[in-house]
PDB file of C-alpha atoms in Angstrom:
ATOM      1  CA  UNK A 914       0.000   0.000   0.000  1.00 47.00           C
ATOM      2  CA  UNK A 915       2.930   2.190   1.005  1.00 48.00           C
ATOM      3  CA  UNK A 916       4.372   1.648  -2.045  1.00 42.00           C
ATOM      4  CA  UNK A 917       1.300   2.517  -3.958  1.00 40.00           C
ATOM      5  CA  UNK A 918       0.692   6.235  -2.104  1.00 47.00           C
ATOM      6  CA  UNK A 919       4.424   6.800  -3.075  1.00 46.00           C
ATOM      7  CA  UNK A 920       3.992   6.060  -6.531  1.00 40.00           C
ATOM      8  CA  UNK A 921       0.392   8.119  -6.946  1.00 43.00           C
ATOM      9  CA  UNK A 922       2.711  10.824  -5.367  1.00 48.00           C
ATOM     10  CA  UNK A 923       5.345  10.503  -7.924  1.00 46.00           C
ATOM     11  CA  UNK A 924       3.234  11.023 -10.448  1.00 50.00           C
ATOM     12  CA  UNK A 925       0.740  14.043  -9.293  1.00 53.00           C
ATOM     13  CA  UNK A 926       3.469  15.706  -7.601  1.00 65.00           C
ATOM     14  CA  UNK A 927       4.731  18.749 -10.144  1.00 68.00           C
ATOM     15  CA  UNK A 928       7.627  19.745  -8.494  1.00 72.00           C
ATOM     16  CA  UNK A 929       8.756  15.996  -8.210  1.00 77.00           C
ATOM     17  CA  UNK A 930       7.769  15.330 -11.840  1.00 80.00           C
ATOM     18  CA  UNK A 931      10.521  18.397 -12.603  1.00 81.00           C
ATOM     19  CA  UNK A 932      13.089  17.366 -10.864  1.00 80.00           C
ATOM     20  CA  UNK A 933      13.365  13.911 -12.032  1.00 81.00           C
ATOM     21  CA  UNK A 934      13.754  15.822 -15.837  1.00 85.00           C
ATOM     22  CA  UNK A 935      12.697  16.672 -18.831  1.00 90.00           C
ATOM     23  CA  UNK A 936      11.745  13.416 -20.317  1.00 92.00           C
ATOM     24  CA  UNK A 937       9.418  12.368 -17.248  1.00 90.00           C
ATOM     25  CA  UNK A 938       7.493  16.134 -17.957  1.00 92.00           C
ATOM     26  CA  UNK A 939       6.774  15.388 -21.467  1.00 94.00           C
ATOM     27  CA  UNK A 940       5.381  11.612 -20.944  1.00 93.00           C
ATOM     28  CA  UNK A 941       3.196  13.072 -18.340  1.00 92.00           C
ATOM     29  CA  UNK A 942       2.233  15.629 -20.778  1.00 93.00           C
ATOM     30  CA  UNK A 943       1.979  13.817 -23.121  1.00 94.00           C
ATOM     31  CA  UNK A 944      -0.319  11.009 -21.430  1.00 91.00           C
ATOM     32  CA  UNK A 945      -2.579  13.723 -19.664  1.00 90.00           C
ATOM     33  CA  UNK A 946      -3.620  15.089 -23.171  1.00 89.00           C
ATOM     34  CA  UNK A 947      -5.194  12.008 -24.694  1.00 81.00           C
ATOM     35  CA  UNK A 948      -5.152   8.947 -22.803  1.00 85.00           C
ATOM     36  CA  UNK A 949      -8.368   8.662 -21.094  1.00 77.00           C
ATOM     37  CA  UNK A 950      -7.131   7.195 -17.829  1.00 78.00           C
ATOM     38  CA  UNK A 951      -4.331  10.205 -17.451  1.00 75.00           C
ATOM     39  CA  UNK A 952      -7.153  12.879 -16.949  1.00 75.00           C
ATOM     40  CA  UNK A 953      -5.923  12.891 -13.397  1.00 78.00           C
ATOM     41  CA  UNK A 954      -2.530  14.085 -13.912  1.00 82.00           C
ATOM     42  CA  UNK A 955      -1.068  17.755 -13.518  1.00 78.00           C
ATOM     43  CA  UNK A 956      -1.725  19.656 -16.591  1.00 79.00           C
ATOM     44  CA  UNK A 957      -1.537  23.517 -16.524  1.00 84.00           C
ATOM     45  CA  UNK A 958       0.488  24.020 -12.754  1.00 82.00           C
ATOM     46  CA  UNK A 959       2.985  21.577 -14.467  1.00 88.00           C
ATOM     47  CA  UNK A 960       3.743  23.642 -17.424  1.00 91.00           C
ATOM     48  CA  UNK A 961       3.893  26.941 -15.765  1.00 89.00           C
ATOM     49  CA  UNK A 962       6.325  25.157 -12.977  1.00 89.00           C
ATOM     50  CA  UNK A 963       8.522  23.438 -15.441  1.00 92.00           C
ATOM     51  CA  UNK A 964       8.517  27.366 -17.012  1.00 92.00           C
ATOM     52  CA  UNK A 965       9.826  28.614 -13.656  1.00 90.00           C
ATOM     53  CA  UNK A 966      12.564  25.969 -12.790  1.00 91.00           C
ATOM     54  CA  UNK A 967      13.579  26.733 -16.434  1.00 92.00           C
ATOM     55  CA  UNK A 968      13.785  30.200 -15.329  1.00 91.00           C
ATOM     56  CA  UNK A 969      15.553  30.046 -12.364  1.00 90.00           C
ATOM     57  CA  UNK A 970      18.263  27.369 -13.872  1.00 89.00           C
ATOM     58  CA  UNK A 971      17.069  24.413 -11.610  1.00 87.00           C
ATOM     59  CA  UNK A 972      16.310  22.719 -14.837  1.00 89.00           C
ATOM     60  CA  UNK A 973      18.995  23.202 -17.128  1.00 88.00           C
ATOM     61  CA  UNK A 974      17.229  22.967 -20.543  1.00 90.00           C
ATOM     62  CA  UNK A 975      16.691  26.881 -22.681  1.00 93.00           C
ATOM     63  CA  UNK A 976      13.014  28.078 -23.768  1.00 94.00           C
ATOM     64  CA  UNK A 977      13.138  27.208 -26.382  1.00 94.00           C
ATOM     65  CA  UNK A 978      14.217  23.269 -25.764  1.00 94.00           C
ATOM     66  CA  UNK A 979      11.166  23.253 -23.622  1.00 95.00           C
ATOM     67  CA  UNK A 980       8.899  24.604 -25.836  1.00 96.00           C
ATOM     68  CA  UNK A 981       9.774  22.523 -28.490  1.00 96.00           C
ATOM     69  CA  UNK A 982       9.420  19.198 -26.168  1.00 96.00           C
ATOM     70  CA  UNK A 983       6.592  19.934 -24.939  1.00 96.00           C
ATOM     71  CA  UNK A 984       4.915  21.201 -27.269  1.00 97.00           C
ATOM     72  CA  UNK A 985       5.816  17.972 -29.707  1.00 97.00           C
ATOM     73  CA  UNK A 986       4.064  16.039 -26.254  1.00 95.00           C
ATOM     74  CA  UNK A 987       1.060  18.056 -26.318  1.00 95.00           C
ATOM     75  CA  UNK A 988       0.222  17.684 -29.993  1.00 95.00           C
ATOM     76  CA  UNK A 989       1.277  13.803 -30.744  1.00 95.00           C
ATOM     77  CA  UNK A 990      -0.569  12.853 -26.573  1.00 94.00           C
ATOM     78  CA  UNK A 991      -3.997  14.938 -28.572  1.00 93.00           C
ATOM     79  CA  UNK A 992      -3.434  12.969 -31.763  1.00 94.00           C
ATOM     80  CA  UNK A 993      -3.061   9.520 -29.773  1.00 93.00           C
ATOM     81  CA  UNK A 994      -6.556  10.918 -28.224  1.00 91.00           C
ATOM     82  CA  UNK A 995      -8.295  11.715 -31.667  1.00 91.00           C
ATOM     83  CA  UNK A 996      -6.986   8.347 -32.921  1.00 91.00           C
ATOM     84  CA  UNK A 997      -8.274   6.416 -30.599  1.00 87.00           C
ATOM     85  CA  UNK A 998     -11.788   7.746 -30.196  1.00 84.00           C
ATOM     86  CA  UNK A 999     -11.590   7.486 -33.936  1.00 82.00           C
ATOM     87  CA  UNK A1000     -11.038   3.501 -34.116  1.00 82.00           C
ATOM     88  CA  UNK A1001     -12.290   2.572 -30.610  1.00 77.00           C
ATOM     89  CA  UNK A1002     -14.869   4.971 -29.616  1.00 67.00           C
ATOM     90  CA  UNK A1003     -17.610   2.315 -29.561  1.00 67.00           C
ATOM     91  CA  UNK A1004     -15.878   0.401 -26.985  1.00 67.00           C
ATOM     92  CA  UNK A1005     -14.884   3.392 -24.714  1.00 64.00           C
ATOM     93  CA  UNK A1006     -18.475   4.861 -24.759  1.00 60.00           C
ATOM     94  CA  UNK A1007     -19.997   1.738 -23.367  1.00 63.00           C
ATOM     95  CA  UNK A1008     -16.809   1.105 -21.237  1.00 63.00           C
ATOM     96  CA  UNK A1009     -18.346   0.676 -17.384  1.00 66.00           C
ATOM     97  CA  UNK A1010     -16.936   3.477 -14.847  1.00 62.00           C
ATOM     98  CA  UNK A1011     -13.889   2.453 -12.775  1.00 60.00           C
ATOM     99  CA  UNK A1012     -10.745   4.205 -11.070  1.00 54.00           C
ATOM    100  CA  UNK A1013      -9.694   5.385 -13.757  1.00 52.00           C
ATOM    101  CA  UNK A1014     -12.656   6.389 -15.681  1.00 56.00           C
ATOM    102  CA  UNK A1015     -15.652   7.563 -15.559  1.00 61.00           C
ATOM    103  CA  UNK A1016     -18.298   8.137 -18.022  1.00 65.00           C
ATOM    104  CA  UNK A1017     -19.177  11.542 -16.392  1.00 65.00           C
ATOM    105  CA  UNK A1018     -16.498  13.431 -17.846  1.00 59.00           C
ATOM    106  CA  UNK A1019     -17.042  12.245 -21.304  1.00 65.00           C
ATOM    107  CA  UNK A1020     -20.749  13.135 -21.394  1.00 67.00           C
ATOM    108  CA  UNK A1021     -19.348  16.605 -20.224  1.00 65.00           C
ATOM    109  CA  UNK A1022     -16.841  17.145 -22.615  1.00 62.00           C
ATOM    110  CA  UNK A1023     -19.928  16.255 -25.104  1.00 67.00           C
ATOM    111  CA  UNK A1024     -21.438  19.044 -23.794  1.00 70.00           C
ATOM    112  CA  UNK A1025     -18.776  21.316 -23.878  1.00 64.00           C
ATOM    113  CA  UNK A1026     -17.674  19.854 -27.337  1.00 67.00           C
ATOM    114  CA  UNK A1027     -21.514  20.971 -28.821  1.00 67.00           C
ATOM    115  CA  UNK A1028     -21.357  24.499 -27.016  1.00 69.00           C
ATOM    116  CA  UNK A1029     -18.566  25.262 -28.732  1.00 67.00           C
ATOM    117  CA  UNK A1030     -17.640  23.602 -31.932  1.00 66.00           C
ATOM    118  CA  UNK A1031     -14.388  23.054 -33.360  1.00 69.00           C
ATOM    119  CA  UNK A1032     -13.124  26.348 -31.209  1.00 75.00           C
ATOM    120  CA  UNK A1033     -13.488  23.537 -28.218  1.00 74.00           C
ATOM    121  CA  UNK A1034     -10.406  22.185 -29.402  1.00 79.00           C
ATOM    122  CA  UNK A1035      -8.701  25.477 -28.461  1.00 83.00           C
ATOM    123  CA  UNK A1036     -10.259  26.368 -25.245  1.00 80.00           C
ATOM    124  CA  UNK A1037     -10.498  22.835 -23.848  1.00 79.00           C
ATOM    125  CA  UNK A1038      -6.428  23.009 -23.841  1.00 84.00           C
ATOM    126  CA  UNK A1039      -6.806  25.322 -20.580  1.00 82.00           C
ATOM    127  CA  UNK A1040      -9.716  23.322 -18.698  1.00 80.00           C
ATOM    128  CA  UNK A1041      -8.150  20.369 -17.027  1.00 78.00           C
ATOM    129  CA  UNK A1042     -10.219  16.775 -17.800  1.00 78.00           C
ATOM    130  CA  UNK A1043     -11.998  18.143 -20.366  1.00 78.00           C
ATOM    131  CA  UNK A1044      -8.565  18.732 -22.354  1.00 84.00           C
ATOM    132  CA  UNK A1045      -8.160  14.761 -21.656  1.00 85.00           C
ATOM    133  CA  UNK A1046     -11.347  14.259 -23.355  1.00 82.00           C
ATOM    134  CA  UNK A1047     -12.177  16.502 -26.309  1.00 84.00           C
ATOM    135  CA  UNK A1048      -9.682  14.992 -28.528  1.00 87.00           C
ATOM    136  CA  UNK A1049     -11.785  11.407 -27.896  1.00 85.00           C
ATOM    137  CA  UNK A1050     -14.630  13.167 -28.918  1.00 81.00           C
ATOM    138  CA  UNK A1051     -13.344  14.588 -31.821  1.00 83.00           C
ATOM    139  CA  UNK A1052     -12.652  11.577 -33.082  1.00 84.00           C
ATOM    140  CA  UNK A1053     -15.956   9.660 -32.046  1.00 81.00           C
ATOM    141  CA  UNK A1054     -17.820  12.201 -33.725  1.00 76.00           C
ATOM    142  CA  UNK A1055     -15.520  11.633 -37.063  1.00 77.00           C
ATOM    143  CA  UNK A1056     -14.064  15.413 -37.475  1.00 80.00           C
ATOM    144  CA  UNK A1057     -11.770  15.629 -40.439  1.00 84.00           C
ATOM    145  CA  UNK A1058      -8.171  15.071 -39.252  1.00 85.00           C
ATOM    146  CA  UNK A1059      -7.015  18.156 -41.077  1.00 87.00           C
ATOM    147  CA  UNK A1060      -9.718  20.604 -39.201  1.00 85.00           C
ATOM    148  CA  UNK A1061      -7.983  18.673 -35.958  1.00 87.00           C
ATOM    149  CA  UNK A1062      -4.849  18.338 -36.508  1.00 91.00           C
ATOM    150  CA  UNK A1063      -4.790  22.307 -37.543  1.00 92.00           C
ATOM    151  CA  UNK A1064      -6.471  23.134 -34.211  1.00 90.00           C
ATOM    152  CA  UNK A1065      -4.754  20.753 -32.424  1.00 92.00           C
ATOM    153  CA  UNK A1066      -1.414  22.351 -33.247  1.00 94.00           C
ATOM    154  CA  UNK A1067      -3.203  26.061 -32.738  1.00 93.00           C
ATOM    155  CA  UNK A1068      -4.050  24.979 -28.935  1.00 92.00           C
ATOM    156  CA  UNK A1069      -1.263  23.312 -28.531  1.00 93.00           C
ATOM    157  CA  UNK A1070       0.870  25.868 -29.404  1.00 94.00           C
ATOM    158  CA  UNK A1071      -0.994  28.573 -27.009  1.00 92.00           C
ATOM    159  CA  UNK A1072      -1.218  26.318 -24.174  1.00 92.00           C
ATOM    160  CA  UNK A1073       2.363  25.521 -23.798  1.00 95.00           C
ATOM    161  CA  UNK A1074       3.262  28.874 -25.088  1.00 94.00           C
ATOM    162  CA  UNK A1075       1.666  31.248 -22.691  1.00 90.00           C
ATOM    163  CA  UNK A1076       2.414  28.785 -19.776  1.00 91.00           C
ATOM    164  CA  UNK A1077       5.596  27.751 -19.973  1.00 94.00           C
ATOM    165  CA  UNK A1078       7.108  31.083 -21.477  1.00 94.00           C
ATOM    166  CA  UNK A1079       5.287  32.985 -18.427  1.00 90.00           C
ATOM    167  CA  UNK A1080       6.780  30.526 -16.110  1.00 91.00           C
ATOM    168  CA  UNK A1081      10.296  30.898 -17.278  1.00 94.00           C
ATOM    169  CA  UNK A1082      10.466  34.624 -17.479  1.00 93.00           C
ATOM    170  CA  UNK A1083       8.940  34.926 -14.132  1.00 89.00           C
ATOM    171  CA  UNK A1084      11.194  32.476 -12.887  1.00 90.00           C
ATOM    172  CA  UNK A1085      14.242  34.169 -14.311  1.00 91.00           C
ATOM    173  CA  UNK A1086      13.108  37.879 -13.539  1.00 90.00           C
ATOM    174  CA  UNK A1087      11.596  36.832  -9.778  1.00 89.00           C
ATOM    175  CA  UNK A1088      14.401  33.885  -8.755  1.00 87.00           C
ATOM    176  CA  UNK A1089      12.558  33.854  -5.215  1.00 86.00           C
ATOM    177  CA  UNK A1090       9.041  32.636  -6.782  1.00 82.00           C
ATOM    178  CA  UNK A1091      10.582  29.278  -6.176  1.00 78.00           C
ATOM    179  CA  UNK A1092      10.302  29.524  -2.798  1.00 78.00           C
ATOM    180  CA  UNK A1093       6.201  29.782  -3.362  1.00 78.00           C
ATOM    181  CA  UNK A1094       6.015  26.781  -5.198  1.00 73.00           C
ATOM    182  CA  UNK A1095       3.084  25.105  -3.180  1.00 71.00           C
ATOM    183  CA  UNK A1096       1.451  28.647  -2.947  1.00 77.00           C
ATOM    184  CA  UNK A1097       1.409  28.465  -7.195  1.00 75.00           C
ATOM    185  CA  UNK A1098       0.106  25.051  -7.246  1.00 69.00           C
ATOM    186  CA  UNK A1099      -2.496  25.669  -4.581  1.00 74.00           C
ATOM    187  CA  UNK A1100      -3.797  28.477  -6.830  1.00 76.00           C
ATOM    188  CA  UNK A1101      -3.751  26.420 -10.158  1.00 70.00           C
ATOM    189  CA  UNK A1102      -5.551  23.420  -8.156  1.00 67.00           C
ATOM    190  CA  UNK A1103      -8.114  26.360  -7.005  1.00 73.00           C
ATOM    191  CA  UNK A1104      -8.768  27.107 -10.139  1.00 71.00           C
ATOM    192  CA  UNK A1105      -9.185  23.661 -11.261  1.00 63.00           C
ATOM    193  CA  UNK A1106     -11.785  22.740  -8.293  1.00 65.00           C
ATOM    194  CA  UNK A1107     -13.454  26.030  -9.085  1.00 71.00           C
ATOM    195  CA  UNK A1108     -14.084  24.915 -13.055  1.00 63.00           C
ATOM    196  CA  UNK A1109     -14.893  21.443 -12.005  1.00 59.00           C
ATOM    197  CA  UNK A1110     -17.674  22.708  -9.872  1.00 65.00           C
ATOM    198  CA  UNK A1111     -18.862  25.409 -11.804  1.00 66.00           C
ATOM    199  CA  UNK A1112     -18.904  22.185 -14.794  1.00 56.00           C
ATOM    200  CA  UNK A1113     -21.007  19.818 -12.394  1.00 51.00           C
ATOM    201  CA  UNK A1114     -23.318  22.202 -11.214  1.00 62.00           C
ATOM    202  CA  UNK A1115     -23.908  23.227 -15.414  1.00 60.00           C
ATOM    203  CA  UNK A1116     -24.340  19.204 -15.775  1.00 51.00           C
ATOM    204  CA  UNK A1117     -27.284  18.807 -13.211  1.00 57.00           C
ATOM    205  CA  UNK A1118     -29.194  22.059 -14.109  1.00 56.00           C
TER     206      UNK A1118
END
């Protein structure tokens, strides 16, 4: 059981995630933005973090190395997403709920996904579980790759742009921010709680 808590730790942990490198933060990216049983891992707190310990020279790698990593995770984790709602969709809808998925968040993202069109595929990159699931979606509901793969590059592109680049030149202009580090994920994780909420209480009105 120990064993277990230290490993769910390991890998919801952003600061931990950082440290052990640059390859750990893009397979967590890059699971967390398509593969329906990552929706749980850190999303937008991780990007803005790994932008600050790039900032501050804790993690050794320049901008633009980091943008160009994760940004490559970001798109290819959303295309893996697409791809797979494309061929298995079926199966995943009628899928029973368990630990690692629930059928909740996909009949959200539905909603979300009808509300507001192929522009969802933009502004779902900043909501956390719903960026998990829209590129599922996408491909359930048989949107043309290139329409995706264009928008999925567009959000993509923003997401780990304004995040990470904000990250590192705060980092690098305010060195002492990463003393604060629990104070920055706090506030991403209230934000977070404060969009899931506001989601569910949408859902049962």
């Amino acid at each position: 059981m120990d064993e277990i808590n230290i490993l769910w730790h390991q890998l919801t942990d952003s600061e931990t995630i950082i440290r052990s490198g640059l390859l750990v933060i893009t397979l967590i990216v890059f699971a967390e933005n398509g593969l329906f049983f990552a929706f749980f891992l850190p999303g937008d707190y991780l990007l803005f973090l790994t932008g600050v310990f790039g900032g501050t020279g804790v993690l050794k790698e320049p901008l633009s190395g980091l943008l160009a990593s994760i940004f490559l995770a970001a798109v290819i984790g959303s295309l893996v997403g697409y791809l797979s709602g494309r061929f298995f969709g079926k199966s995943l809808e009628n899928r029973p709920d368990s630990l690692f998925f629930k059928k909740k968040h996909l009949d959200s993202t539905r909603e979300f996904f009808d509300k507001y069109g192929f522009m969802a595929l933009v502004i779902s990159r900043f909501l956390p579980v719903v960026r998990t699931f829209t590129p599922i979606l996408a491909g359930i509901s048989r949107m043309p790759w290139y329409s995706y793969l264009l928008l999925n590059i567009v959000g993509g592109g923003l997401w780990v742009g304004i995040l990470v680049t904000s990250g590192y030149y705060l980092g690098q202009h305010f060195p002492w921010i990463i003393n604060y580090v629990h104070y920055i994920i706090l506030f991403f994780l209230g934000i977070t709680t404060f969009t899931v909420i506001k989601g569910y209480l949408k859902m049962r009105q």
